[in-house]
Amino acid sequence: MPCKNCLNKPVIKLTNNNIQLCKQHFIKYFERKVFNTIRNYKLIEKNDKVGVAVSGGKDSLTVLNILIMLKNKIRKFEIEAIAIDEGIKGYRDETLENAEKFCKENKIKLHIFSYKKEFGDTLDNFLKKSKMKACSMCGPFRRYLLNKKSKELGFTKLATGHNLDDEAQTIMMNYFRKNIETSARLGPITGILKDKRFIKRIKPLYFMTQKEVAAYAFLKGLTAEFLECPHSSDSYRGDVMKMLNDFEAKYPGTKHSIITSFIELLPMLKESYKNFMPINECKTCGEPCSQEICQTCKIVEILKKNGNK
Ligand code: SF4
Ligand code: ZN
């Protein structure tokens, strides 16, 4: 069967509607859908200074590429990039090289912050001396630095490369762990409260599947390699990802259904949880948190006790 729109050879079959598209029509479809998400959910407004969280992988370079295209069209906002170097040898050093190269070629200012400088050591070294799972340590550190540094850099929004698969996993993880109030903060643009201490996060790839993002990044030549973090499968998220992939293979469209159902529920969730969790300031670092001490400072304290710092 040829492409739905022309007679060319298809490069991809879309999972939610069985449509096949050729390279040219797939790229058009992809970009239009992302631009629609940005417009429909008002992800970017006039005079925004958007920080793009780049890892150098396919998702973040796709977001950056599309935002550069949008900026060239409407020129009413600024873009800079921010990267976190966790210190994962053989993975992050390589993806960061990609990010640096891409930003240089596209004249985008890139700010890099490392765990070594900010927390005292690399993730690789912290893990050698701690029993914590990699992502339980790395996730909070990463979120912490992105929020703190984005504010310091004056970003009004932080764009991330989260795609439909990532969000479907997070929604299911929150169900399984009875974390519904956390789900109220999800969606294409995050946050329930208007609070200057939290940088608003935007997810332009919210409605694009992992497979579509990988195909786009490959066809546009954004990255030659598709490296995965060596710790990504060794986590709760990794298990949920495998489960959803199996389900999707057996019942195509499952992930789209999770997202469309969730989008319907989201306004109710936001309303229900708008006054939930009084937000304190961490007594150690001053960053917003729900308890007296934020999770990052707690982990840093444990690592110090273990003699890691
Ligand atoms: Fe960090 Fe886990 Fe993500 Fe790897 S998969 S970068 S360890 S949060
Ligand atoms: Zn803190």
PDB file of C-alpha atoms and ligand atoms in Angstrom:
ATOM      1  CA  MET A   1       0.000   0.000   0.000  1.00  0.00           C
ATOM      2  CA  PRO A   2       1.369   3.463  -0.911  1.00  0.00           C
ATOM      3  CA  CYS A   3       1.356   6.618   1.228  1.00  0.00           C
ATOM      4  CA  LYS A   4      -2.164   7.799   2.082  1.00  0.00           C
ATOM      5  CA  ASN A   5      -1.525  11.145   0.354  1.00  0.00           C
ATOM      6  CA  CYS A   6       0.552  10.191  -2.688  1.00  0.00           C
ATOM      7  CA  LEU A   7       1.937   7.165  -4.502  1.00  0.00           C
ATOM      8  CA  ASN A   8       5.312   7.180  -2.755  1.00  0.00           C
ATOM      9  CA  LYS A   9       6.674   4.357  -0.650  1.00  0.00           C
ATOM     10  CA  PRO A  10       5.530   4.656   2.990  1.00  0.00           C
ATOM     11  CA  VAL A  11       8.119   4.974   5.779  1.00  0.00           C
ATOM     12  CA  ILE A  12       5.768   4.577   8.730  1.00  0.00           C
ATOM     13  CA  LYS A  13       2.389   3.185   9.759  1.00  0.00           C
ATOM     14  CA  LEU A  14       0.646   5.320  12.383  1.00  0.00           C
ATOM     15  CA  THR A  15      -0.578   3.088  15.193  1.00  0.00           C
ATOM     16  CA  ASN A  16      -3.781   4.864  16.146  1.00  0.00           C
ATOM     17  CA  ASN A  17      -5.421   4.895  12.720  1.00  0.00           C
ATOM     18  CA  ASN A  18      -3.436   2.448  10.539  1.00  0.00           C
ATOM     19  CA  ILE A  19      -2.504   5.221   8.088  1.00  0.00           C
ATOM     20  CA  GLN A  20       0.760   4.829   6.145  1.00  0.00           C
ATOM     21  CA  LEU A  21       2.796   7.872   5.123  1.00  0.00           C
ATOM     22  CA  CYS A  22       5.850   8.524   2.950  1.00  0.00           C
ATOM     23  CA  LYS A  23       8.832  10.517   4.245  1.00  0.00           C
ATOM     24  CA  GLN A  24       7.639  13.893   2.999  1.00  0.00           C
ATOM     25  CA  HIS A  25       4.043  13.495   4.223  1.00  0.00           C
ATOM     26  CA  PHE A  26       5.123  12.015   7.546  1.00  0.00           C
ATOM     27  CA  ILE A  27       7.401  14.996   8.265  1.00  0.00           C
ATOM     28  CA  LYS A  28       4.550  17.352   7.341  1.00  0.00           C
ATOM     29  CA  TYR A  29       2.080  15.418   9.520  1.00  0.00           C
ATOM     30  CA  PHE A  30       4.528  15.387  12.445  1.00  0.00           C
ATOM     31  CA  GLU A  31       5.369  19.093  12.345  1.00  0.00           C
ATOM     32  CA  ARG A  32       1.756  20.133  11.881  1.00  0.00           C
ATOM     33  CA  LYS A  33       0.643  18.046  14.842  1.00  0.00           C
ATOM     34  CA  VAL A  34       3.361  19.498  17.097  1.00  0.00           C
ATOM     35  CA  PHE A  35       2.593  23.081  15.985  1.00  0.00           C
ATOM     36  CA  ASN A  36      -1.102  22.404  16.704  1.00  0.00           C
ATOM     37  CA  THR A  37      -0.255  21.191  20.208  1.00  0.00           C
ATOM     38  CA  ILE A  38       1.773  24.355  20.818  1.00  0.00           C
ATOM     39  CA  ARG A  39      -1.071  26.555  19.548  1.00  0.00           C
ATOM     40  CA  ASN A  40      -4.042  24.714  21.068  1.00  0.00           C
ATOM     41  CA  TYR A  41      -2.522  24.484  24.534  1.00  0.00           C
ATOM     42  CA  LYS A  42      -0.862  27.933  24.358  1.00  0.00           C
ATOM     43  CA  LEU A  43       2.508  26.415  25.181  1.00  0.00           C
ATOM     44  CA  ILE A  44       4.406  29.471  23.967  1.00  0.00           C
ATOM     45  CA  GLU A  45       3.340  33.093  24.322  1.00  0.00           C
ATOM     46  CA  LYS A  46       4.733  36.343  23.009  1.00  0.00           C
ATOM     47  CA  ASN A  47       8.013  37.366  24.686  1.00  0.00           C
ATOM     48  CA  ASP A  48       8.570  33.970  26.296  1.00  0.00           C
ATOM     49  CA  LYS A  49      12.174  33.028  26.931  1.00  0.00           C
ATOM     50  CA  VAL A  50      11.952  29.287  26.400  1.00  0.00           C
ATOM     51  CA  GLY A  51      14.634  27.057  27.834  1.00  0.00           C
ATOM     52  CA  VAL A  52      14.825  23.737  26.023  1.00  0.00           C
ATOM     53  CA  ALA A  53      16.048  20.847  28.168  1.00  0.00           C
ATOM     54  CA  VAL A  54      18.389  18.992  25.851  1.00  0.00           C
ATOM     55  CA  SER A  55      20.063  15.677  26.472  1.00  0.00           C
ATOM     56  CA  GLY A  56      21.300  15.260  22.925  1.00  0.00           C
ATOM     57  CA  GLY A  57      18.904  12.376  22.357  1.00  0.00           C
ATOM     58  CA  LYS A  58      16.196  12.103  19.706  1.00  0.00           C
ATOM     59  CA  ASP A  59      13.351  13.605  21.757  1.00  0.00           C
ATOM     60  CA  SER A  60      15.085  16.751  22.953  1.00  0.00           C
ATOM     61  CA  LEU A  61      16.729  17.499  19.602  1.00  0.00           C
ATOM     62  CA  THR A  62      13.357  17.072  17.903  1.00  0.00           C
ATOM     63  CA  VAL A  63      11.784  19.616  20.264  1.00  0.00           C
ATOM     64  CA  LEU A  64      14.646  22.034  19.791  1.00  0.00           C
ATOM     65  CA  ASN A  65      14.518  21.617  16.008  1.00  0.00           C
ATOM     66  CA  ILE A  66      10.771  22.303  15.888  1.00  0.00           C
ATOM     67  CA  LEU A  67      10.984  25.312  18.211  1.00  0.00           C
ATOM     68  CA  ILE A  68      13.756  26.784  16.050  1.00  0.00           C
ATOM     69  CA  MET A  69      11.463  26.337  13.010  1.00  0.00           C
ATOM     70  CA  LEU A  70       8.626  28.055  14.875  1.00  0.00           C
ATOM     71  CA  LYS A  71      10.870  30.902  15.996  1.00  0.00           C
ATOM     72  CA  ASN A  72      12.046  31.436  12.422  1.00  0.00           C
ATOM     73  CA  LYS A  73       8.397  31.721  11.416  1.00  0.00           C
ATOM     74  CA  ILE A  74       6.993  33.959  14.144  1.00  0.00           C
ATOM     75  CA  ARG A  75      10.076  35.461  15.859  1.00  0.00           C
ATOM     76  CA  LYS A  76       8.242  36.501  18.996  1.00  0.00           C
ATOM     77  CA  PHE A  77      10.063  34.463  21.573  1.00  0.00           C
ATOM     78  CA  GLU A  78      13.603  33.514  22.571  1.00  0.00           C
ATOM     79  CA  ILE A  79      15.187  30.072  22.818  1.00  0.00           C
ATOM     80  CA  GLU A  80      18.158  28.858  24.840  1.00  0.00           C
ATOM     81  CA  ALA A  81      19.128  25.303  25.733  1.00  0.00           C
ATOM     82  CA  ILE A  82      19.951  23.743  29.087  1.00  0.00           C
ATOM     83  CA  ALA A  83      21.614  20.373  29.640  1.00  0.00           C
ATOM     84  CA  ILE A  84      22.362  18.340  32.737  1.00  0.00           C
ATOM     85  CA  ASP A  85      25.499  16.237  32.851  1.00  0.00           C
ATOM     86  CA  GLU A  86      24.724  13.471  35.337  1.00  0.00           C
ATOM     87  CA  GLY A  87      28.107  11.854  34.835  1.00  0.00           C
ATOM     88  CA  ILE A  88      27.092   8.575  33.155  1.00  0.00           C
ATOM     89  CA  LYS A  89      30.118   7.356  31.250  1.00  0.00           C
ATOM     90  CA  GLY A  90      29.597   5.991  27.750  1.00  0.00           C
ATOM     91  CA  TYR A  91      26.141   7.568  27.565  1.00  0.00           C
ATOM     92  CA  ARG A  92      25.751  11.170  28.635  1.00  0.00           C
ATOM     93  CA  ASP A  93      29.226  12.204  27.494  1.00  0.00           C
ATOM     94  CA  GLU A  94      28.254  11.045  24.001  1.00  0.00           C
ATOM     95  CA  THR A  95      24.752  12.528  23.895  1.00  0.00           C
ATOM     96  CA  LEU A  96      26.080  15.836  25.234  1.00  0.00           C
ATOM     97  CA  GLU A  97      28.511  15.974  22.345  1.00  0.00           C
ATOM     98  CA  ASN A  98      25.488  15.692  20.028  1.00  0.00           C
ATOM     99  CA  ALA A  99      23.726  18.472  21.913  1.00  0.00           C
ATOM    100  CA  GLU A 100      26.754  20.758  21.761  1.00  0.00           C
ATOM    101  CA  LYS A 101      27.199  20.144  18.058  1.00  0.00           C
ATOM    102  CA  PHE A 102      23.516  20.725  17.285  1.00  0.00           C
ATOM    103  CA  CYS A 103      23.362  23.943  19.339  1.00  0.00           C
ATOM    104  CA  LYS A 104      26.538  25.267  17.768  1.00  0.00           C
ATOM    105  CA  GLU A 105      25.277  24.579  14.250  1.00  0.00           C
ATOM    106  CA  ASN A 106      21.977  26.277  15.019  1.00  0.00           C
ATOM    107  CA  LYS A 107      23.474  29.172  17.030  1.00  0.00           C
ATOM    108  CA  ILE A 108      21.587  28.281  20.200  1.00  0.00           C
ATOM    109  CA  LYS A 109      23.146  29.194  23.543  1.00  0.00           C
ATOM    110  CA  LEU A 110      23.646  26.023  25.591  1.00  0.00           C
ATOM    111  CA  HIS A 111      24.066  26.020  29.396  1.00  0.00           C
ATOM    112  CA  ILE A 112      25.451  22.798  30.923  1.00  0.00           C
ATOM    113  CA  PHE A 113      25.248  21.976  34.649  1.00  0.00           C
ATOM    114  CA  SER A 114      26.814  18.861  36.124  1.00  0.00           C
ATOM    115  CA  TYR A 115      26.107  16.728  39.200  1.00  0.00           C
ATOM    116  CA  LYS A 116      29.839  16.799  39.853  1.00  0.00           C
ATOM    117  CA  LYS A 117      29.920  20.559  40.213  1.00  0.00           C
ATOM    118  CA  GLU A 118      26.479  21.000  41.812  1.00  0.00           C
ATOM    119  CA  PHE A 119      26.342  17.942  44.115  1.00  0.00           C
ATOM    120  CA  GLY A 120      30.009  16.996  44.450  1.00  0.00           C
ATOM    121  CA  ASP A 121      30.356  13.890  42.288  1.00  0.00           C
ATOM    122  CA  THR A 122      29.165  12.042  39.190  1.00  0.00           C
ATOM    123  CA  LEU A 123      26.129   9.734  39.240  1.00  0.00           C
ATOM    124  CA  ASP A 124      28.455   6.826  38.374  1.00  0.00           C
ATOM    125  CA  ASN A 125      30.513   7.476  41.522  1.00  0.00           C
ATOM    126  CA  PHE A 126      27.507   8.119  43.775  1.00  0.00           C
ATOM    127  CA  LEU A 127      26.047   4.771  42.709  1.00  0.00           C
ATOM    128  CA  LYS A 128      29.253   2.890  43.525  1.00  0.00           C
ATOM    129  CA  LYS A 129      28.886   3.864  47.153  1.00  0.00           C
ATOM    130  CA  SER A 130      25.118   3.872  47.598  1.00  0.00           C
ATOM    131  CA  LYS A 131      22.384   1.243  47.511  1.00  0.00           C
ATOM    132  CA  MET A 132      19.883   3.637  45.952  1.00  0.00           C
ATOM    133  CA  LYS A 133      18.506   2.835  42.530  1.00  0.00           C
ATOM    134  CA  ALA A 134      19.974   5.068  39.825  1.00  0.00           C
ATOM    135  CA  CYS A 135      16.724   6.747  38.785  1.00  0.00           C
ATOM    136  CA  SER A 136      15.564   7.309  42.400  1.00  0.00           C
ATOM    137  CA  MET A 137      18.630   9.471  42.873  1.00  0.00           C
ATOM    138  CA  CYS A 138      19.019  10.876  39.399  1.00  0.00           C
ATOM    139  CA  GLY A 139      15.354  11.838  38.821  1.00  0.00           C
ATOM    140  CA  PRO A 140      15.087  14.267  41.773  1.00  0.00           C
ATOM    141  CA  PHE A 141      18.586  15.693  41.113  1.00  0.00           C
ATOM    142  CA  ARG A 142      17.720  16.359  37.524  1.00  0.00           C
ATOM    143  CA  ARG A 143      14.328  17.964  38.234  1.00  0.00           C
ATOM    144  CA  TYR A 144      15.922  20.073  40.970  1.00  0.00           C
ATOM    145  CA  LEU A 145      18.691  21.431  38.773  1.00  0.00           C
ATOM    146  CA  LEU A 146      16.398  22.074  35.823  1.00  0.00           C
ATOM    147  CA  ASN A 147      13.967  24.060  37.992  1.00  0.00           C
ATOM    148  CA  LYS A 148      16.624  26.012  39.880  1.00  0.00           C
ATOM    149  CA  LYS A 149      18.864  26.824  36.950  1.00  0.00           C
ATOM    150  CA  SER A 150      15.968  27.685  34.625  1.00  0.00           C
ATOM    151  CA  LYS A 151      14.834  30.325  37.112  1.00  0.00           C
ATOM    152  CA  GLU A 152      18.363  31.666  37.450  1.00  0.00           C
ATOM    153  CA  LEU A 153      18.645  31.898  33.658  1.00  0.00           C
ATOM    154  CA  GLY A 154      15.364  33.824  33.477  1.00  0.00           C
ATOM    155  CA  PHE A 155      13.465  31.230  31.443  1.00  0.00           C
ATOM    156  CA  THR A 156       9.708  31.749  31.425  1.00  0.00           C
ATOM    157  CA  LYS A 157       9.037  28.147  30.269  1.00  0.00           C
ATOM    158  CA  LEU A 158      11.047  24.966  30.117  1.00  0.00           C
ATOM    159  CA  ALA A 159      10.369  22.776  27.073  1.00  0.00           C
ATOM    160  CA  THR A 160      11.066  19.071  27.458  1.00  0.00           C
ATOM    161  CA  GLY A 161      11.129  16.181  25.016  1.00  0.00           C
ATOM    162  CA  HIS A 162       8.437  14.130  26.808  1.00  0.00           C
ATOM    163  CA  ASN A 163       6.422  12.189  24.268  1.00  0.00           C
ATOM    164  CA  LEU A 164       3.124  10.284  24.368  1.00  0.00           C
ATOM    165  CA  ASP A 165       4.795   7.077  25.558  1.00  0.00           C
ATOM    166  CA  ASP A 166       6.530   8.878  28.450  1.00  0.00           C
ATOM    167  CA  GLU A 167       3.310  10.518  29.565  1.00  0.00           C
ATOM    168  CA  ALA A 168       1.279   7.273  29.292  1.00  0.00           C
ATOM    169  CA  GLN A 169       3.894   5.588  31.503  1.00  0.00           C
ATOM    170  CA  THR A 170       3.759   8.391  34.083  1.00  0.00           C
ATOM    171  CA  ILE A 171      -0.054   8.299  34.193  1.00  0.00           C
ATOM    172  CA  MET A 172      -0.065   4.530  34.773  1.00  0.00           C
ATOM    173  CA  MET A 173       2.760   4.759  37.349  1.00  0.00           C
ATOM    174  CA  ASN A 174       0.751   7.343  39.278  1.00  0.00           C
ATOM    175  CA  TYR A 175      -2.311   5.057  39.236  1.00  0.00           C
ATOM    176  CA  PHE A 176      -0.335   2.038  40.356  1.00  0.00           C
ATOM    177  CA  ARG A 177       1.331   3.990  43.156  1.00  0.00           C
ATOM    178  CA  LYS A 178      -1.815   5.906  44.180  1.00  0.00           C
ATOM    179  CA  ASN A 179      -0.211   9.233  43.292  1.00  0.00           C
ATOM    180  CA  ILE A 180      -3.211  10.855  41.662  1.00  0.00           C
ATOM    181  CA  GLU A 181      -2.368  14.327  42.962  1.00  0.00           C
ATOM    182  CA  THR A 182       0.900  14.075  40.994  1.00  0.00           C
ATOM    183  CA  SER A 183      -1.098  13.349  37.842  1.00  0.00           C
ATOM    184  CA  ALA A 184      -2.974  16.628  38.344  1.00  0.00           C
ATOM    185  CA  ARG A 185       0.324  18.341  37.530  1.00  0.00           C
ATOM    186  CA  LEU A 186       0.734  16.538  34.199  1.00  0.00           C
ATOM    187  CA  GLY A 187      -0.534  17.501  30.737  1.00  0.00           C
ATOM    188  CA  PRO A 188       1.023  19.364  27.789  1.00  0.00           C
ATOM    189  CA  ILE A 189       1.707  22.328  30.111  1.00  0.00           C
ATOM    190  CA  THR A 190       2.361  21.528  33.741  1.00  0.00           C
ATOM    191  CA  GLY A 191       1.364  23.045  37.027  1.00  0.00           C
ATOM    192  CA  ILE A 192      -1.808  23.602  39.023  1.00  0.00           C
ATOM    193  CA  LEU A 193      -0.700  26.649  40.909  1.00  0.00           C
ATOM    194  CA  LYS A 194       0.655  29.856  39.499  1.00  0.00           C
ATOM    195  CA  ASP A 195       3.852  29.903  41.481  1.00  0.00           C
ATOM    196  CA  LYS A 196       6.997  31.729  40.427  1.00  0.00           C
ATOM    197  CA  ARG A 197       9.136  29.172  42.261  1.00  0.00           C
ATOM    198  CA  PHE A 198       8.143  26.515  39.741  1.00  0.00           C
ATOM    199  CA  ILE A 199       9.163  26.924  36.147  1.00  0.00           C
ATOM    200  CA  LYS A 200       6.289  25.987  33.847  1.00  0.00           C
ATOM    201  CA  ARG A 201       7.126  22.951  31.780  1.00  0.00           C
ATOM    202  CA  ILE A 202       5.841  22.518  28.271  1.00  0.00           C
ATOM    203  CA  LYS A 203       5.770  19.301  26.271  1.00  0.00           C
ATOM    204  CA  PRO A 204       5.383  20.009  22.531  1.00  0.00           C
ATOM    205  CA  LEU A 205       5.733  16.262  21.689  1.00  0.00           C
ATOM    206  CA  TYR A 206       2.880  15.326  24.036  1.00  0.00           C
ATOM    207  CA  PHE A 207       0.751  13.713  21.304  1.00  0.00           C
ATOM    208  CA  MET A 208       3.608  12.080  19.358  1.00  0.00           C
ATOM    209  CA  THR A 209       4.556   8.470  20.027  1.00  0.00           C
ATOM    210  CA  GLN A 210       8.089   7.350  20.732  1.00  0.00           C
ATOM    211  CA  LYS A 211       8.116   5.575  17.389  1.00  0.00           C
ATOM    212  CA  GLU A 212       7.051   8.739  15.553  1.00  0.00           C
ATOM    213  CA  VAL A 213       9.677  10.874  17.315  1.00  0.00           C
ATOM    214  CA  ALA A 214      12.393   8.316  16.525  1.00  0.00           C
ATOM    215  CA  ALA A 215      11.302   8.230  12.869  1.00  0.00           C
ATOM    216  CA  TYR A 216      11.240  12.043  12.641  1.00  0.00           C
ATOM    217  CA  ALA A 217      14.670  12.444  14.265  1.00  0.00           C
ATOM    218  CA  PHE A 218      16.117   9.815  11.942  1.00  0.00           C
ATOM    219  CA  LEU A 219      14.525  11.171   8.748  1.00  0.00           C
ATOM    220  CA  LYS A 220      15.614  14.724   9.581  1.00  0.00           C
ATOM    221  CA  GLY A 221      19.140  13.542  10.425  1.00  0.00           C
ATOM    222  CA  LEU A 222      18.987  15.082  13.936  1.00  0.00           C
ATOM    223  CA  THR A 223      20.955  12.291  15.538  1.00  0.00           C
ATOM    224  CA  ALA A 224      22.780   9.351  14.111  1.00  0.00           C
ATOM    225  CA  GLU A 225      22.634   7.210  17.243  1.00  0.00           C
ATOM    226  CA  PHE A 226      19.784   6.235  19.530  1.00  0.00           C
ATOM    227  CA  LEU A 227      21.530   5.749  22.841  1.00  0.00           C
ATOM    228  CA  GLU A 228      19.538   4.709  25.912  1.00  0.00           C
ATOM    229  CA  CYS A 229      20.645   5.414  29.465  1.00  0.00           C
ATOM    230  CA  PRO A 230      22.103   2.137  30.835  1.00  0.00           C
ATOM    231  CA  HIS A 231      19.840   2.510  33.903  1.00  0.00           C
ATOM    232  CA  SER A 232      16.585   3.118  32.050  1.00  0.00           C
ATOM    233  CA  SER A 233      15.351  -0.483  32.070  1.00  0.00           C
ATOM    234  CA  ASP A 234      16.315  -1.036  35.699  1.00  0.00           C
ATOM    235  CA  SER A 235      13.454   1.018  37.096  1.00  0.00           C
ATOM    236  CA  TYR A 236       9.754   1.018  37.874  1.00  0.00           C
ATOM    237  CA  ARG A 237       9.240   3.147  34.781  1.00  0.00           C
ATOM    238  CA  GLY A 238      11.168   0.582  32.718  1.00  0.00           C
ATOM    239  CA  ASP A 239       8.770  -2.167  33.867  1.00  0.00           C
ATOM    240  CA  VAL A 240       5.702  -0.038  33.099  1.00  0.00           C
ATOM    241  CA  MET A 241       7.194   0.793  29.691  1.00  0.00           C
ATOM    242  CA  LYS A 242       7.620  -2.915  28.863  1.00  0.00           C
ATOM    243  CA  MET A 243       4.089  -3.663  30.013  1.00  0.00           C
ATOM    244  CA  LEU A 244       2.581  -0.875  27.887  1.00  0.00           C
ATOM    245  CA  ASN A 245       4.661  -1.887  24.861  1.00  0.00           C
ATOM    246  CA  ASP A 246       3.415  -5.481  25.147  1.00  0.00           C
ATOM    247  CA  PHE A 247      -0.152  -4.256  25.490  1.00  0.00           C
ATOM    248  CA  GLU A 248       0.228  -1.875  22.553  1.00  0.00           C
ATOM    249  CA  ALA A 249       1.573  -4.700  20.364  1.00  0.00           C
ATOM    250  CA  LYS A 250      -1.455  -6.831  21.227  1.00  0.00           C
ATOM    251  CA  TYR A 251      -4.033  -4.010  21.296  1.00  0.00           C
ATOM    252  CA  PRO A 252      -2.825  -1.183  19.023  1.00  0.00           C
ATOM    253  CA  GLY A 253      -3.981   2.260  20.113  1.00  0.00           C
ATOM    254  CA  THR A 254      -3.775   1.543  23.861  1.00  0.00           C
ATOM    255  CA  LYS A 255      -1.290   4.349  24.576  1.00  0.00           C
ATOM    256  CA  HIS A 256      -3.345   6.894  22.612  1.00  0.00           C
ATOM    257  CA  SER A 257      -6.427   5.858  24.589  1.00  0.00           C
ATOM    258  CA  ILE A 258      -4.610   6.377  27.886  1.00  0.00           C
ATOM    259  CA  ILE A 259      -3.658   9.903  26.803  1.00  0.00           C
ATOM    260  CA  THR A 260      -7.039  10.911  25.355  1.00  0.00           C
ATOM    261  CA  SER A 261      -8.889   9.621  28.445  1.00  0.00           C
ATOM    262  CA  PHE A 262      -6.435  11.433  30.663  1.00  0.00           C
ATOM    263  CA  ILE A 263      -6.804  14.734  28.774  1.00  0.00           C
ATOM    264  CA  GLU A 264     -10.567  14.488  29.360  1.00  0.00           C
ATOM    265  CA  LEU A 265     -10.050  13.952  33.080  1.00  0.00           C
ATOM    266  CA  LEU A 266      -7.316  16.535  33.529  1.00  0.00           C
ATOM    267  CA  PRO A 267      -9.487  19.672  34.061  1.00  0.00           C
ATOM    268  CA  MET A 268     -11.354  17.851  36.863  1.00  0.00           C
ATOM    269  CA  LEU A 269      -8.125  16.654  38.428  1.00  0.00           C
ATOM    270  CA  LYS A 270      -6.636  20.164  38.318  1.00  0.00           C
ATOM    271  CA  GLU A 271      -9.777  21.596  39.929  1.00  0.00           C
ATOM    272  CA  SER A 272      -9.829  18.945  42.675  1.00  0.00           C
ATOM    273  CA  TYR A 273      -6.189  19.329  43.572  1.00  0.00           C
ATOM    274  CA  LYS A 274      -5.743  23.069  43.125  1.00  0.00           C
ATOM    275  CA  ASN A 275      -5.450  23.633  46.884  1.00  0.00           C
ATOM    276  CA  PHE A 276      -3.654  20.398  47.570  1.00  0.00           C
ATOM    277  CA  MET A 277      -0.258  20.261  49.228  1.00  0.00           C
ATOM    278  CA  PRO A 278       0.767  23.552  50.769  1.00  0.00           C
ATOM    279  CA  ILE A 279       4.118  24.337  49.223  1.00  0.00           C
ATOM    280  CA  ASN A 280       6.932  25.004  51.665  1.00  0.00           C
ATOM    281  CA  GLU A 281      10.447  26.133  51.089  1.00  0.00           C
ATOM    282  CA  CYS A 282      13.211  23.643  51.782  1.00  0.00           C
ATOM    283  CA  LYS A 283      15.003  24.623  54.979  1.00  0.00           C
ATOM    284  CA  THR A 284      18.338  23.683  53.459  1.00  0.00           C
ATOM    285  CA  CYS A 285      18.233  25.082  49.927  1.00  0.00           C
ATOM    286  CA  GLY A 286      15.113  27.254  49.712  1.00  0.00           C
ATOM    287  CA  GLU A 287      13.672  25.431  46.709  1.00  0.00           C
ATOM    288  CA  PRO A 288       9.926  24.680  46.812  1.00  0.00           C
ATOM    289  CA  CYS A 289       8.938  21.330  48.329  1.00  0.00           C
ATOM    290  CA  SER A 290       6.028  19.666  50.109  1.00  0.00           C
ATOM    291  CA  GLN A 291       7.905  18.803  53.313  1.00  0.00           C
ATOM    292  CA  GLU A 292      10.461  20.614  55.464  1.00  0.00           C
ATOM    293  CA  ILE A 293      13.469  19.397  53.514  1.00  0.00           C
ATOM    294  CA  CYS A 294      13.328  18.708  49.780  1.00  0.00           C
ATOM    295  CA  GLN A 295      14.032  15.259  48.403  1.00  0.00           C
ATOM    296  CA  THR A 296      17.272  16.375  46.736  1.00  0.00           C
ATOM    297  CA  CYS A 297      18.696  17.775  49.984  1.00  0.00           C
ATOM    298  CA  LYS A 298      17.648  14.553  51.779  1.00  0.00           C
ATOM    299  CA  ILE A 299      19.512  12.418  49.225  1.00  0.00           C
ATOM    300  CA  VAL A 300      22.577  14.694  49.367  1.00  0.00           C
ATOM    301  CA  GLU A 301      22.537  14.328  53.175  1.00  0.00           C
ATOM    302  CA  ILE A 302      22.407  10.502  52.922  1.00  0.00           C
ATOM    303  CA  LEU A 303      25.269  10.538  50.419  1.00  0.00           C
ATOM    304  CA  LYS A 304      27.308  12.754  52.742  1.00  0.00           C
ATOM    305  CA  LYS A 305      26.720  10.313  55.611  1.00  0.00           C
ATOM    306  CA  ASN A 306      27.844   7.465  53.359  1.00  0.00           C
ATOM    307  CA  GLY A 307      31.049   9.403  52.838  1.00  0.00           C
ATOM    308  CA  ASN A 308      30.311  10.131  49.233  1.00  0.00           C
ATOM    309  CA  LYS A 309      30.967  13.812  49.377  1.00  0.00           C
TER     310      LYS A 309
HETATM  311 FE1  SF4 B   1      18.939   9.346  35.275  1.00  0.00          FE
HETATM  312 FE2  SF4 B   1      17.418   7.133  35.317  1.00  0.00          FE
HETATM  313 FE3  SF4 B   1      17.089   8.972  33.383  1.00  0.00          FE
HETATM  314 FE4  SF4 B   1      19.290   7.437  33.442  1.00  0.00          FE
HETATM  315  S1  SF4 B   1      17.176   6.728  33.118  1.00  0.00           S
HETATM  316  S2  SF4 B   1      19.226   9.661  33.076  1.00  0.00           S
HETATM  317  S3  SF4 B   1      19.639   7.251  35.637  1.00  0.00           S
HETATM  318  S4  SF4 B   1      16.705   9.244  35.585  1.00  0.00           S
HETATM  319 ZN    ZN B   2      16.521  21.454  49.413  1.00  0.00          ZN
END
